[in-house]
Short mmCIF file of C-alpha atoms in Angstrom, two decimals:
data_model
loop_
_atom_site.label_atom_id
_atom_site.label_comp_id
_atom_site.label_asym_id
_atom_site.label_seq_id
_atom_site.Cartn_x
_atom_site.Cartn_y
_atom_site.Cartn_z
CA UNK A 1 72.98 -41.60 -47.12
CA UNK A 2 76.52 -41.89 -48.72
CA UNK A 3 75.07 -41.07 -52.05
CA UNK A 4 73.71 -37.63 -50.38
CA UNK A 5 76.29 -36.65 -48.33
CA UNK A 6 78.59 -37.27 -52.15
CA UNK A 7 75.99 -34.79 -53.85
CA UNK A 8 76.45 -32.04 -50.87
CA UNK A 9 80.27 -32.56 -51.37
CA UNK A 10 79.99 -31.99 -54.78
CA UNK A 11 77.50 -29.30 -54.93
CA UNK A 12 79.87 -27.22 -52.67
CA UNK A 13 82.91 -27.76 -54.63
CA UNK A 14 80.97 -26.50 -57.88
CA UNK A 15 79.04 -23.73 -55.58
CA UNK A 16 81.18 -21.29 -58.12
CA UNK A 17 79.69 -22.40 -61.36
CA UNK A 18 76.12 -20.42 -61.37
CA UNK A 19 74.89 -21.60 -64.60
CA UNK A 20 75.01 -25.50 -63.88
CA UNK A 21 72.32 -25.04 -60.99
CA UNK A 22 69.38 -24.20 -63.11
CA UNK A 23 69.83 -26.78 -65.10
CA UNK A 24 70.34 -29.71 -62.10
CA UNK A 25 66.94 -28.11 -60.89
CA UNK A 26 65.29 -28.92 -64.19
CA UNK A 27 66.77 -32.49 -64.06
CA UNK A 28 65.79 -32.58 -60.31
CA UNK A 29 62.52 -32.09 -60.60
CA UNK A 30 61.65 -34.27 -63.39
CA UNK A 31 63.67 -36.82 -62.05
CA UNK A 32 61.34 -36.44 -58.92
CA UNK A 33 58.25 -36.85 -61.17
CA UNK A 34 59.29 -40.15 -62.43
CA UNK A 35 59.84 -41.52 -58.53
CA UNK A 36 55.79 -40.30 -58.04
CA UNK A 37 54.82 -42.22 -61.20
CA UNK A 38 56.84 -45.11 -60.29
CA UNK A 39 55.27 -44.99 -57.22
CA UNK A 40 51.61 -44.39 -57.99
CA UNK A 41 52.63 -47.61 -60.71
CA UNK A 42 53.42 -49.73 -57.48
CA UNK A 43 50.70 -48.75 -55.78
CA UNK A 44 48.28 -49.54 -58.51
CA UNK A 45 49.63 -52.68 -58.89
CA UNK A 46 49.37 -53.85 -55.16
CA UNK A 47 46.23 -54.98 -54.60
CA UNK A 48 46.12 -54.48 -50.87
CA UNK A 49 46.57 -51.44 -51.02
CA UNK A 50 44.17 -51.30 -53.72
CA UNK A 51 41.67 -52.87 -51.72
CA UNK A 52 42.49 -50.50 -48.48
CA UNK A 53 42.86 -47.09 -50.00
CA UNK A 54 39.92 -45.57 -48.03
CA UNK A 55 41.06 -46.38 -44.64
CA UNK A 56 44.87 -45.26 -45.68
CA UNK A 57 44.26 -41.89 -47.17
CA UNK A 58 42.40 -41.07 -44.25
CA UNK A 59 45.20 -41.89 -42.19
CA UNK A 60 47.55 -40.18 -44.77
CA UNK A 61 45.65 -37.15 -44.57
CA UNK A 62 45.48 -37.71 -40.57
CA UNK A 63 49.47 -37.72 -40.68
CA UNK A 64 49.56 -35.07 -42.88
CA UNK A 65 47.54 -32.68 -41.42
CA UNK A 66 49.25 -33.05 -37.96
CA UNK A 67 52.68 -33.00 -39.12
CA UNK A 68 51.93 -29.82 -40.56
CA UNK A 69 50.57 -28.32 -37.86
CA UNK A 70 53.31 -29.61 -35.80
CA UNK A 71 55.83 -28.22 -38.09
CA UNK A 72 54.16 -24.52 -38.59
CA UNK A 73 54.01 -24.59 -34.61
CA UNK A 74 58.14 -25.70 -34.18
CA UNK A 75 59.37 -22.99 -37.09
CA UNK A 76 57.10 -20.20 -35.29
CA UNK A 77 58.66 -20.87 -32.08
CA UNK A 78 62.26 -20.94 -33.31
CA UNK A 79 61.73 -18.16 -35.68
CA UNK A 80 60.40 -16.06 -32.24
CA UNK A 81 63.52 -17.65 -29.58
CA UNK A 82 66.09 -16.69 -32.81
CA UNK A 83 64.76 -13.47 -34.01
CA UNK A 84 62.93 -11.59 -30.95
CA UNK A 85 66.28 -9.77 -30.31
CA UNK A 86 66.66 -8.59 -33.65
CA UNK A 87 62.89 -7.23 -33.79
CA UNK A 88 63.80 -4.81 -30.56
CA UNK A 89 66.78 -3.44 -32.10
CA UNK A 90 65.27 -2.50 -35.83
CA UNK A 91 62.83 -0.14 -34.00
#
């Protein structure tokens, strides 16, 4: 948490230099493929899970589908209680 709340501090103070976030995107996302493989290297290692991957990924998939669900439902009804106001007065 420390470590994030750092990287927001420091992304604000440099907010002004344009040309350094393309490049901490770049770095960000390959630094976010090498956490997957790590992770599908754990996971292939674990023989438990191994053994159980059937049952999980049908829970994952479970989770996954009703989280989104659950998330398209919250961000519809916030976009309509912050925006309906604004709708009545661009017509």
């Amino acid at each position: 948490m420390a470590v994030m709340v750092a990287g927001i501090i420091v992304g604000h103070l440099l907010r002004k230099k344009k040309a350094i976030f393309p490049i901490i995107g770049k770095i960000n996302m390959w630094i976010i493929f090498l956490l997957l493989f790590t992770m599908g290297l754990s996971t292939g290692h674990n023989q438990e899970i191994m053994n159980n991957l059937t049952g999980l990924g049908a829970k994952a998939i479970i989770i996954g589908i009703i989280s989104t669900c659950g998330s398209i439902l919250a961000a519809t009804l916030l976009y309509h209680y912050l925006f309906k106001d604004s709708k009545k007065g661009s017509k």
